[in-house]
XYZ file of C-alpha atoms in Angstrom:
218
model
C 134.140 19.365 -113.329
C 135.169 22.100 -110.921
C 134.831 24.835 -113.562
C 131.324 23.662 -114.383
C 130.333 23.602 -110.719
C 131.741 27.089 -110.196
C 129.695 28.381 -113.130
C 126.591 26.885 -111.525
C 127.005 29.026 -108.413
C 125.345 32.023 -110.064
C 121.698 32.640 -109.237
C 118.880 31.145 -111.312
C 121.202 28.680 -113.013
C 120.295 25.610 -115.039
C 122.640 22.820 -116.154
C 121.954 21.685 -119.725
C 123.942 18.593 -120.623
C 124.284 15.935 -123.265
C 124.152 12.248 -122.302
C 126.211 9.913 -124.524
C 129.897 10.726 -124.202
C 129.210 13.418 -121.612
C 127.619 11.691 -118.637
C 129.036 8.400 -119.935
C 132.449 7.435 -121.285
C 131.401 4.569 -123.552
C 128.374 2.987 -125.180
C 125.310 4.524 -126.826
C 121.758 4.870 -125.554
C 120.452 4.717 -129.130
C 122.619 1.910 -130.523
C 123.070 -0.135 -127.331
C 120.152 -2.396 -128.198
C 122.442 -3.981 -130.818
C 124.875 -5.075 -128.113
C 122.031 -6.484 -126.030
C 120.290 -8.452 -128.800
C 123.348 -9.332 -130.884
C 124.496 -8.905 -134.464
C 122.098 -11.540 -135.798
C 118.934 -9.909 -134.420
C 116.471 -8.602 -137.047
C 116.509 -5.104 -135.522
C 120.301 -5.029 -135.798
C 120.206 -5.841 -139.486
C 117.461 -3.273 -140.014
C 119.526 -0.603 -138.237
C 122.521 -1.418 -140.438
C 120.357 -0.893 -143.514
C 119.224 2.493 -142.188
C 122.824 3.558 -141.685
C 123.629 2.647 -145.275
C 120.618 4.663 -146.391
C 121.017 7.783 -144.248
C 124.243 7.737 -142.251
C 126.656 7.990 -145.139
C 124.563 10.718 -146.779
C 124.690 12.813 -143.601
C 128.468 12.533 -143.433
C 128.932 13.997 -146.897
C 126.051 16.502 -146.984
C 127.164 20.089 -146.371
C 123.826 21.919 -146.493
C 122.573 22.280 -142.907
C 118.915 22.402 -143.929
C 119.273 19.154 -145.868
C 121.173 17.604 -142.937
C 118.266 18.413 -140.611
C 115.772 16.839 -142.991
C 117.873 13.707 -143.434
C 118.392 13.419 -139.677
C 114.662 13.639 -139.006
C 113.992 10.845 -141.498
C 116.799 8.684 -140.067
C 115.824 9.185 -136.438
C 112.153 8.528 -137.194
C 113.093 5.301 -138.977
C 115.288 4.257 -136.026
C 112.518 4.909 -133.500
C 110.031 3.042 -135.695
C 112.222 -0.053 -135.359
C 111.684 -0.141 -131.583
C 107.949 -0.237 -132.284
C 108.111 -2.626 -135.243
C 110.099 -5.181 -133.224
C 108.214 -4.383 -129.992
C 111.356 -3.877 -127.937
C 110.421 -4.553 -124.315
C 111.105 -1.966 -121.621
C 113.331 -4.300 -119.606
C 115.797 -4.345 -122.512
C 116.408 -0.623 -122.040
C 117.593 -1.351 -118.507
C 120.055 -3.869 -119.932
C 121.328 -1.254 -122.371
C 121.752 1.228 -119.515
C 123.941 -1.212 -117.584
C 126.394 -1.253 -120.480
C 126.867 2.534 -120.480
C 129.919 3.302 -118.363
C 129.311 6.406 -116.231
C 131.730 9.314 -116.152
C 132.195 9.396 -112.385
C 132.888 13.120 -112.209
C 129.696 13.843 -114.149
C 127.653 11.653 -111.810
C 129.131 13.546 -108.866
C 128.174 16.825 -110.547
C 124.553 15.727 -110.941
C 124.456 14.640 -107.309
C 125.729 18.057 -106.214
C 123.140 19.771 -108.427
C 120.354 17.745 -106.876
C 121.532 18.544 -103.356
C 121.756 22.251 -104.226
C 118.357 22.150 -106.017
C 119.921 23.242 -109.320
C 117.705 22.109 -112.238
C 119.354 19.756 -114.720
C 118.164 19.195 -118.284
C 119.594 16.208 -120.144
C 119.074 16.951 -123.837
C 120.035 14.013 -126.018
C 119.513 12.503 -129.453
C 119.532 9.153 -127.648
C 116.709 7.164 -126.055
C 114.946 8.641 -123.025
C 113.935 5.199 -121.722
C 117.600 4.186 -121.516
C 118.629 7.474 -119.906
C 115.947 7.105 -117.226
C 117.107 3.568 -116.441
C 120.735 4.751 -116.294
C 119.909 7.567 -113.883
C 118.068 5.110 -111.656
C 121.080 2.787 -111.683
C 123.302 5.694 -110.598
C 120.892 6.584 -107.787
C 119.898 9.802 -109.547
C 116.238 9.254 -110.362
C 113.693 11.665 -108.938
C 112.902 15.341 -109.116
C 115.191 18.042 -110.433
C 116.506 16.163 -113.495
C 114.545 16.528 -116.714
C 115.072 14.414 -119.835
C 114.499 15.673 -123.368
C 115.242 12.773 -125.704
C 113.582 10.231 -127.997
C 111.078 8.272 -125.932
C 109.446 4.964 -126.856
C 105.877 5.023 -125.538
C 104.178 1.905 -124.163
C 100.621 0.757 -123.553
C 99.971 -2.536 -121.777
C 103.574 -3.561 -122.330
C 103.479 -2.908 -126.061
C 105.588 -0.299 -127.871
C 102.999 1.896 -129.583
C 104.706 5.154 -130.536
C 107.435 7.658 -129.828
C 107.801 11.242 -128.676
C 108.829 14.210 -130.805
C 112.207 13.539 -132.364
C 115.449 14.944 -130.962
C 118.460 14.847 -133.297
C 121.911 16.466 -133.076
C 120.641 19.130 -135.483
C 117.464 20.203 -133.638
C 118.502 19.847 -129.982
C 118.598 23.582 -129.329
C 115.229 24.165 -130.984
C 113.591 21.349 -129.007
C 115.098 22.566 -125.739
C 113.835 26.125 -126.045
C 110.392 24.805 -127.015
C 110.333 22.755 -123.816
C 111.559 25.296 -121.275
C 110.682 28.889 -120.596
C 113.658 30.988 -119.537
C 113.989 34.729 -119.208
C 117.034 36.957 -119.108
C 117.562 36.247 -115.413
C 118.431 32.601 -116.018
C 122.007 31.446 -116.488
C 122.361 28.376 -118.709
C 125.465 26.237 -118.186
C 126.031 23.872 -121.109
C 128.038 20.648 -120.846
C 128.694 18.332 -123.787
C 131.268 16.402 -125.778
C 130.411 17.874 -129.191
C 130.095 21.493 -130.273
C 126.439 20.989 -131.210
C 125.764 20.184 -127.515
C 126.707 23.642 -126.256
C 126.424 27.387 -126.819
C 122.811 27.503 -127.964
C 122.247 30.950 -126.498
C 124.655 33.845 -126.556
C 123.467 35.735 -123.478
C 123.870 34.566 -119.881
C 125.497 31.271 -120.797
C 128.622 29.300 -120.026
C 129.667 26.347 -122.198
C 132.063 23.489 -121.438
C 133.228 20.548 -123.518
C 134.519 17.227 -122.244
C 137.766 16.440 -124.049
C 137.430 12.852 -125.221
C 137.817 10.299 -122.467
C 139.387 12.784 -120.047
C 137.520 15.076 -117.687
C 139.492 18.173 -118.557
C 137.041 20.928 -119.383
C 137.353 23.452 -122.162
C 135.545 26.759 -121.688
C 133.832 28.004 -124.843
């Protein structure tokens, strides 16, 4: 992560990073509930049905506008399952424990916090899981902001979810959530091309190459 850290030495810099596959090397914040509850759980079977309905269509659809629409429907249906089956908050902590951290990425976030460099984690995963994971890595607190799909609770009951974040609207959601001017330098870190390069001016973009920590400058 040395190249990423070097890019963050410019003034007014912000690290914008993906979560699954970027800060972690295995597991999924969105699908991890299946591993926790098991293949026979009703929510698991319901998720499988959603994949058959939307997942395969997304893989073959070439029109970006249609992809975005399909993704919004799929992600909404996935988030609705957490509410329908009243998934308890403690289960998100169990999911987080199964997500293997990328040690070099954790070190990078620690250095950013010490240097007071803002970090935005922008993910199509579940914010509740990401928060629990950060806490387990000793990274909870100020300076790290999460933009992801959040399950909202009242009196221990799942009652709703935040605005949807999918792989196809991450950039749009990010720029709606943060105000940056031309003086800010955005440093993007991800494991997929849709995670990086959302702005052409004053940006640096890096991709994690699979399971390795070698960085590719975009």
